Each structure stands twice: as C-alpha cells, then as structure tokens.
PDB file of C-alpha atoms and ligand atoms in Angstrom:
ATOM      1  CA  MET A   1       0.000   0.000   0.000  1.00 96.00           C
ATOM      2  CA  LYS A   2       1.175   3.477  -0.788  1.00 96.00           C
ATOM      3  CA  GLU A   3      -0.095   6.744   0.582  1.00 96.00           C
ATOM      4  CA  ILE A   4      -0.287   9.613  -1.857  1.00 94.00           C
ATOM      5  CA  HIS A   5       0.002  13.117  -0.416  1.00 94.00           C
ATOM      6  CA  LEU A   6      -1.520  16.027  -2.245  1.00 92.00           C
ATOM      7  CA  ASP A   7       0.090  19.368  -1.546  1.00 92.00           C
ATOM      8  CA  ILE A   8      -2.410  22.226  -1.620  1.00 92.00           C
ATOM      9  CA  ARG A   9      -1.233  25.732  -0.866  1.00 93.00           C
ATOM     10  CA  ILE A  10      -3.304  28.884  -0.777  1.00 95.00           C
ATOM     11  CA  LEU A  11      -2.446  32.411   0.329  1.00 97.00           C
ATOM     12  CA  SER A  12      -4.383  34.274   2.987  1.00 98.00           C
ATOM     13  CA  VAL A  13      -3.844  38.005   2.557  1.00 98.00           C
ATOM     14  CA  SER A  14      -5.287  41.326   3.641  1.00 96.00           C
ATOM     15  CA  TYR A  15      -6.866  43.823   1.258  1.00 95.00           C
ATOM     16  CA  ASP A  16      -3.768  46.041   1.592  1.00 95.00           C
ATOM     17  CA  GLU A  17      -1.542  43.252   0.333  1.00 97.00           C
ATOM     18  CA  LEU A  18      -3.392  43.032  -2.990  1.00 97.00           C
ATOM     19  CA  ASP A  19      -2.156  44.836  -6.092  1.00 97.00           C
ATOM     20  CA  ASP A  20      -4.331  47.422  -7.872  1.00 97.00           C
ATOM     21  CA  ARG A  21      -5.655  44.959 -10.438  1.00 98.00           C
ATOM     22  CA  GLU A  22      -6.671  42.470  -7.746  1.00 98.00           C
ATOM     23  CA  ARG A  23      -8.335  45.179  -5.666  1.00 98.00           C
ATOM     24  CA  ALA A  24     -10.317  46.402  -8.666  1.00 98.00           C
ATOM     25  CA  LEU A  25     -11.512  42.873  -9.405  1.00 98.00           C
ATOM     26  CA  ILE A  26     -12.574  42.280  -5.809  1.00 98.00           C
ATOM     27  CA  ASN A  27     -14.426  45.583  -5.807  1.00 98.00           C
ATOM     28  CA  ALA A  28     -16.199  44.557  -9.021  1.00 98.00           C
ATOM     29  CA  ALA A  29     -17.238  41.229  -7.438  1.00 98.00           C
ATOM     30  CA  LYS A  30     -18.523  43.043  -4.346  1.00 98.00           C
ATOM     31  CA  GLU A  31     -20.506  45.479  -6.522  1.00 98.00           C
ATOM     32  CA  ALA A  32     -21.934  42.556  -8.499  1.00 98.00           C
ATOM     33  CA  THR A  33     -23.621  41.252  -5.329  1.00 98.00           C
ATOM     34  CA  ALA A  34     -25.989  44.229  -5.680  1.00 98.00           C
ATOM     35  CA  ARG A  35     -27.310  42.637  -8.900  1.00 98.00           C
ATOM     36  CA  SER A  36     -27.857  39.218  -7.312  1.00 98.00           C
ATOM     37  CA  TYR A  37     -31.355  37.767  -7.590  1.00 98.00           C
ATOM     38  CA  SER A  38     -31.536  35.741  -4.399  1.00 98.00           C
ATOM     39  CA  PRO A  39     -34.985  36.139  -2.831  1.00 98.00           C
ATOM     40  CA  TYR A  40     -34.931  32.522  -1.580  1.00 98.00           C
ATOM     41  CA  SER A  41     -31.548  32.167   0.081  1.00 98.00           C
ATOM     42  CA  LYS A  42     -31.046  35.887   0.768  1.00 98.00           C
ATOM     43  CA  PHE A  43     -27.393  35.129   0.130  1.00 98.00           C
ATOM     44  CA  ALA A  44     -26.009  37.465  -2.527  1.00 98.00           C
ATOM     45  CA  VAL A  45     -22.931  36.313  -4.401  1.00 98.00           C
ATOM     46  CA  GLY A  46     -20.987  38.305  -6.973  1.00 98.00           C
ATOM     47  CA  ALA A  47     -18.121  37.305  -9.247  1.00 99.00           C
ATOM     48  CA  ALA A  48     -15.829  39.247 -11.554  1.00 98.00           C
ATOM     49  CA  ALA A  49     -13.578  37.765 -14.236  1.00 98.00           C
ATOM     50  CA  LEU A  50     -10.600  39.573 -15.698  1.00 98.00           C
ATOM     51  CA  LEU A  51      -9.957  38.514 -19.299  1.00 98.00           C
ATOM     52  CA  ALA A  52      -6.638  38.592 -21.127  1.00 98.00           C
ATOM     53  CA  ASN A  53      -7.853  41.526 -23.269  1.00 98.00           C
ATOM     54  CA  GLY A  54      -8.351  43.604 -20.124  1.00 98.00           C
ATOM     55  CA  VAL A  55     -12.148  43.353 -20.103  1.00 98.00           C
ATOM     56  CA  THR A  56     -13.817  42.627 -16.767  1.00 98.00           C
ATOM     57  CA  VAL A  57     -17.117  40.779 -16.806  1.00 98.00           C
ATOM     58  CA  THR A  58     -19.272  40.358 -13.739  1.00 98.00           C
ATOM     59  CA  GLY A  59     -22.164  38.159 -12.704  1.00 98.00           C
ATOM     60  CA  SER A  60     -24.219  37.200  -9.691  1.00 99.00           C
ATOM     61  CA  ASN A  61     -26.308  34.311  -8.464  1.00 98.00           C
ATOM     62  CA  GLN A  62     -29.696  34.101 -10.147  1.00 98.00           C
ATOM     63  CA  GLU A  63     -32.225  32.028  -8.234  1.00 98.00           C
ATOM     64  CA  ASN A  64     -35.504  30.477  -9.272  1.00 98.00           C
ATOM     65  CA  ALA A  65     -38.666  29.298  -7.497  1.00 98.00           C
ATOM     66  CA  ALA A  66     -37.801  25.903  -8.989  1.00 98.00           C
ATOM     67  CA  TYR A  67     -34.580  25.893  -6.972  1.00 97.00           C
ATOM     68  CA  PRO A  68     -32.241  23.816  -9.194  1.00 97.00           C
ATOM     69  CA  SER A  69     -33.000  26.105 -12.142  1.00 98.00           C
ATOM     70  CA  GLY A  70     -31.024  28.912 -10.554  1.00 98.00           C
ATOM     71  CA  THR A  71     -27.306  29.282 -10.937  1.00 98.00           C
ATOM     72  CA  CYS A  72     -24.303  30.525  -8.968  1.00 98.00           C
ATOM     73  CA  ALA A  73     -22.443  33.785  -9.511  1.00 98.00           C
ATOM     74  CA  GLU A  74     -19.335  31.950 -10.712  1.00 98.00           C
ATOM     75  CA  ARG A  75     -21.110  30.042 -13.466  1.00 98.00           C
ATOM     76  CA  THR A  76     -23.157  33.076 -14.534  1.00 98.00           C
ATOM     77  CA  THR A  77     -19.885  34.960 -14.925  1.00 98.00           C
ATOM     78  CA  LEU A  78     -17.782  32.249 -16.560  1.00 98.00           C
ATOM     79  CA  PHE A  79     -20.479  31.258 -19.041  1.00 98.00           C
ATOM     80  CA  TYR A  80     -20.977  34.881 -19.973  1.00 98.00           C
ATOM     81  CA  ALA A  81     -17.212  35.422 -20.352  1.00 98.00           C
ATOM     82  CA  ASN A  82     -16.748  32.257 -22.396  1.00 95.00           C
ATOM     83  CA  SER A  83     -19.751  32.961 -24.614  1.00 97.00           C
ATOM     84  CA  GLN A  84     -19.000  36.627 -25.275  1.00 98.00           C
ATOM     85  CA  TYR A  85     -15.198  36.318 -25.481  1.00 98.00           C
ATOM     86  CA  PRO A  86     -14.528  32.692 -26.472  1.00 97.00           C
ATOM     87  CA  ASP A  87     -10.903  33.379 -27.394  1.00 97.00           C
ATOM     88  CA  GLN A  88      -9.981  35.337 -24.295  1.00 98.00           C
ATOM     89  CA  PRO A  89      -8.408  33.403 -21.442  1.00 98.00           C
ATOM     90  CA  VAL A  90      -9.825  34.189 -18.006  1.00 98.00           C
ATOM     91  CA  LEU A  91      -6.843  35.379 -15.985  1.00 98.00           C
ATOM     92  CA  MET A  92      -8.496  35.928 -12.626  1.00 98.00           C
ATOM     93  CA  LEU A  93     -11.856  35.373 -10.975  1.00 98.00           C
ATOM     94  CA  ALA A  94     -12.886  37.214  -7.808  1.00 98.00           C
ATOM     95  CA  ILE A  95     -15.819  36.068  -5.672  1.00 98.00           C
ATOM     96  CA  ALA A  96     -17.630  37.950  -2.898  1.00 98.00           C
ATOM     97  CA  ALA A  97     -20.709  37.047  -0.870  1.00 98.00           C
ATOM     98  CA  ARG A  98     -22.945  38.796   1.588  1.00 98.00           C
ATOM     99  CA  ASN A  99     -25.862  37.888   3.819  1.00 97.00           C
ATOM    100  CA  ALA A 100     -28.252  40.056   5.837  1.00 96.00           C
ATOM    101  CA  SER A 101     -25.408  41.161   8.132  1.00 95.00           C
ATOM    102  CA  GLY A 102     -23.002  42.160   5.391  1.00 98.00           C
ATOM    103  CA  PHE A 103     -20.079  40.627   3.545  1.00 98.00           C
ATOM    104  CA  VAL A 104     -18.926  37.302   4.938  1.00 98.00           C
ATOM    105  CA  SER A 105     -15.914  37.570   7.205  1.00 98.00           C
ATOM    106  CA  THR A 106     -14.321  34.315   6.014  1.00 97.00           C
ATOM    107  CA  PRO A 107     -14.356  33.728   2.258  1.00 98.00           C
ATOM    108  CA  ILE A 108     -16.842  31.322   0.726  1.00 97.00           C
ATOM    109  CA  THR A 109     -15.523  28.824  -1.786  1.00 97.00           C
ATOM    110  CA  PRO A 110     -17.173  27.844  -5.101  1.00 98.00           C
ATOM    111  CA  CYS A 111     -19.530  24.847  -5.128  1.00 98.00           C
ATOM    112  CA  GLY A 112     -18.563  21.611  -6.851  1.00 97.00           C
ATOM    113  CA  ALA A 113     -20.353  22.406 -10.122  1.00 98.00           C
ATOM    114  CA  CYS A 114     -18.622  25.792 -10.360  1.00 98.00           C
ATOM    115  CA  ARG A 115     -15.258  24.150  -9.710  1.00 98.00           C
ATOM    116  CA  GLN A 116     -15.859  21.834 -12.645  1.00 98.00           C
ATOM    117  CA  VAL A 117     -16.760  24.798 -14.866  1.00 98.00           C
ATOM    118  CA  LEU A 118     -13.612  26.599 -13.712  1.00 98.00           C
ATOM    119  CA  LEU A 119     -11.624  23.514 -14.677  1.00 98.00           C
ATOM    120  CA  GLU A 120     -13.133  23.502 -18.164  1.00 97.00           C
ATOM    121  CA  THR A 121     -12.389  27.228 -18.463  1.00 98.00           C
ATOM    122  CA  GLU A 122      -8.734  26.555 -17.658  1.00 97.00           C
ATOM    123  CA  LYS A 123      -8.564  23.639 -20.094  1.00 96.00           C
ATOM    124  CA  ARG A 124     -10.033  25.737 -22.904  1.00 96.00           C
ATOM    125  CA  SER A 125      -7.375  28.406 -22.587  1.00 97.00           C
ATOM    126  CA  GLY A 126      -4.552  26.186 -21.375  1.00 97.00           C
ATOM    127  CA  GLN A 127      -3.846  28.525 -18.476  1.00 97.00           C
ATOM    128  CA  PRO A 128      -4.777  28.610 -14.807  1.00 98.00           C
ATOM    129  CA  VAL A 129      -7.388  31.004 -13.440  1.00 98.00           C
ATOM    130  CA  ARG A 130      -6.100  32.837 -10.363  1.00 98.00           C
ATOM    131  CA  ILE A 131      -8.975  32.815  -7.873  1.00 98.00           C
ATOM    132  CA  LEU A 132      -9.541  35.569  -5.310  1.00 98.00           C
ATOM    133  CA  LEU A 133     -12.008  34.752  -2.520  1.00 98.00           C
ATOM    134  CA  TYR A 134     -13.130  37.791  -0.570  1.00 98.00           C
ATOM    135  CA  GLY A 135     -13.787  37.862   3.158  1.00 98.00           C
ATOM    136  CA  GLU A 136     -13.886  40.929   5.399  1.00 97.00           C
ATOM    137  CA  LYS A 137     -11.275  39.363   7.702  1.00 97.00           C
ATOM    138  CA  ASN A 138      -9.080  37.784   5.052  1.00 96.00           C
ATOM    139  CA  ILE A 139      -8.829  37.104   1.359  1.00 98.00           C
ATOM    140  CA  TYR A 140      -7.719  33.788  -0.057  1.00 98.00           C
ATOM    141  CA  ILE A 141      -5.697  33.637  -3.242  1.00 98.00           C
ATOM    142  CA  LEU A 142      -5.654  30.342  -5.101  1.00 98.00           C
ATOM    143  CA  PRO A 143      -3.235  29.873  -7.985  1.00 97.00           C
ATOM    144  CA  GLY A 144      -5.716  27.819 -10.026  1.00 97.00           C
ATOM    145  CA  VAL A 145      -8.656  25.447  -9.779  1.00 97.00           C
ATOM    146  CA  LYS A 146      -6.376  22.485  -8.971  1.00 94.00           C
ATOM    147  CA  THR A 147      -6.319  23.658  -5.365  1.00 95.00           C
ATOM    148  CA  LEU A 148     -10.120  23.428  -5.223  1.00 96.00           C
ATOM    149  CA  LEU A 149     -10.542  20.329  -7.332  1.00 96.00           C
ATOM    150  CA  PRO A 150      -7.734  17.841  -6.946  1.00 94.00           C
ATOM    151  CA  LEU A 151      -8.174  14.469  -8.659  1.00 94.00           C
ATOM    152  CA  SER A 152     -10.500  16.104 -11.135  1.00 95.00           C
ATOM    153  CA  PHE A 153     -12.276  14.552 -14.084  1.00 93.00           C
ATOM    154  CA  GLY A 154     -11.456  16.077 -17.436  1.00 90.00           C
ATOM    155  CA  ALA A 155     -11.553  15.337 -21.139  1.00 90.00           C
ATOM    156  CA  GLU A 156      -8.299  13.392 -20.850  1.00 90.00           C
ATOM    157  CA  PHE A 157     -10.320  10.459 -19.486  1.00 93.00           C
ATOM    158  CA  LEU A 158     -12.661  10.396 -22.456  1.00 93.00           C
ATOM    159  CA  PRO A 159     -11.964   8.225 -25.491  1.00 91.00           C
ATOM    160  CA  ALA A 160      -9.504   9.847 -27.907  1.00 81.00           C
ATOM    161  CA  GLN A 161     -11.344  12.122 -30.270  1.00 64.00           C
ATOM    162  CA  GLU A 162     -10.673  14.597 -33.027  1.00 58.00           C
ATOM    163  CA  GLN A 163      -8.973  17.731 -31.770  1.00 57.00           C
ATOM    164  CA  ALA A 164     -11.782  19.754 -30.191  1.00 58.00           C
ATOM    165  CA  THR A 165     -12.534  22.868 -32.198  1.00 57.00           C
ATOM    166  CA  GLY A 166     -14.643  24.501 -29.548  1.00 57.00           C
ATOM    167  CA  THR A 167     -17.639  24.587 -31.871  1.00 60.00           C
TER     168      THR A 167
HETATM  169  N1  LIG B 201     -23.903  30.484  -4.446  1.00 96.51           N
HETATM  170  C1  LIG B 201     -23.094  31.102  -5.355  1.00 96.51           C
HETATM  171  O1  LIG B 201     -23.547  31.890  -6.200  1.00 96.51           O
HETATM  172  N2  LIG B 201     -21.781  30.827  -5.320  1.00 96.51           N
HETATM  173  C2  LIG B 201     -21.169  30.039  -4.397  1.00 96.51           C
HETATM  174  O2  LIG B 201     -19.950  29.893  -4.439  1.00 96.51           O
HETATM  175  C3  LIG B 201     -21.966  29.367  -3.370  1.00 96.51           C
HETATM  176  C4  LIG B 201     -23.430  29.526  -3.481  1.00 96.51           C
HETATM  177  C5  LIG B 201     -25.312  30.831  -4.444  1.00 96.51           C
HETATM  178  C6  LIG B 201     -26.254  29.756  -4.907  1.00 96.51           C
HETATM  179  C7  LIG B 201     -27.532  30.169  -4.213  1.00 96.51           C
HETATM  180  O3  LIG B 201     -28.160  31.183  -5.010  1.00 96.51           O
HETATM  181  C8  LIG B 201     -27.079  30.828  -2.928  1.00 96.51           C
HETATM  182  O4  LIG B 201     -25.712  31.162  -3.120  1.00 96.51           O
HETATM  183  C9  LIG B 201     -27.213  29.933  -1.705  1.00 96.51           C
HETATM  184  O5  LIG B 201     -26.606  28.707  -1.917  1.00 96.51           O
END
C-alpha cells in the first residue's frame, strides 16, 4: 500500500496586500452582489472575471422558485465570459458574498459544479485562473482550480477524439 500526499497551498492576505488589479476585481465582485437575484436564500454572491484583453465581466447568483434552475455567480460569470469572449483566457476570478449582516468575514468557496466549470475554463485556454475569494477578515488567493478540485475529471479520461474545435 502506498499513501499519496496532495500538496495544496493557498495564500491568505489582507486587502492592503493586494495589487491594484486584484483590488479592482474584488471591488467589481462586491458590486456585483448588488445585482444578485436571491430572494430565496437571501445570500447574494458576486463574481468578476478579468480577461486577457483587459475586459472585466461580472455576474451574480440568479435564483428560481424551482430551486435547481437557478445558478451561482461563478457560473453566470464564466459562461458569460466564455460565450462573449470565447478566445480570451480568463486570468483571474474574484468572488464575494454577503448575507443580511453584510459581507462574509471568512471567504466562501465555489460549489462543486462551479469548480468543474472553472476547470473547463482553464482547459479551454490552457492557463490557470487565479482565484480571489473575498472575506472581510481575510482574502484567499488560489493559484488555479487544482487547489479546489484535486483528482479532477477532465476530457483526458474520455476516449480519444478529433482535436476539439470549440464549436
Ligand atoms: N452560491 C453562489 O452563487 N456561489 C457560491 O460559491 C456558493 C453559493 C449561491 C447559490 C444560491 O443562489 C445561494 O448562493 C445559496 O446557496
């Protein structure tokens, strides 16, 4: 028997330790929570993606009375980014969340489905997405989705196929 150790490292930083670009993206994610449609959970989540061409796109969670029909802020944002700018790698994704008492003090992390969509986003562009998770007390910086989704399932497990064209 062999034990396999997975080494996962994330940074915990303060707002002051961020650079200007990171601060702007976090601010955009926080602002995006104002456009959340979350009458059921009352938990407003915002996300902001910085694309390689310098464009920032934002999104928020959009809920539905038929609960599973709603979607998270991360997927709203990534699907919008990938559909409007299919050739632009997503460099960074910032996520912020607030409840009735304000922004969460410890960062929330993306759900499993959003992690899988982040993985596909990275695979499409061939580069990692730096992930910034906002909390009032601290901010986590993750170098890519691997830290959130080790042992992931990707296209490499599927039968060999023609080079994907993306269409
Ligand atoms: N939610 C997100 O938008 N992102 C996350 O990372 C976690 C959860 C949303 C889904 C739902 O609208 C609400 O938060 C409560 O789960």
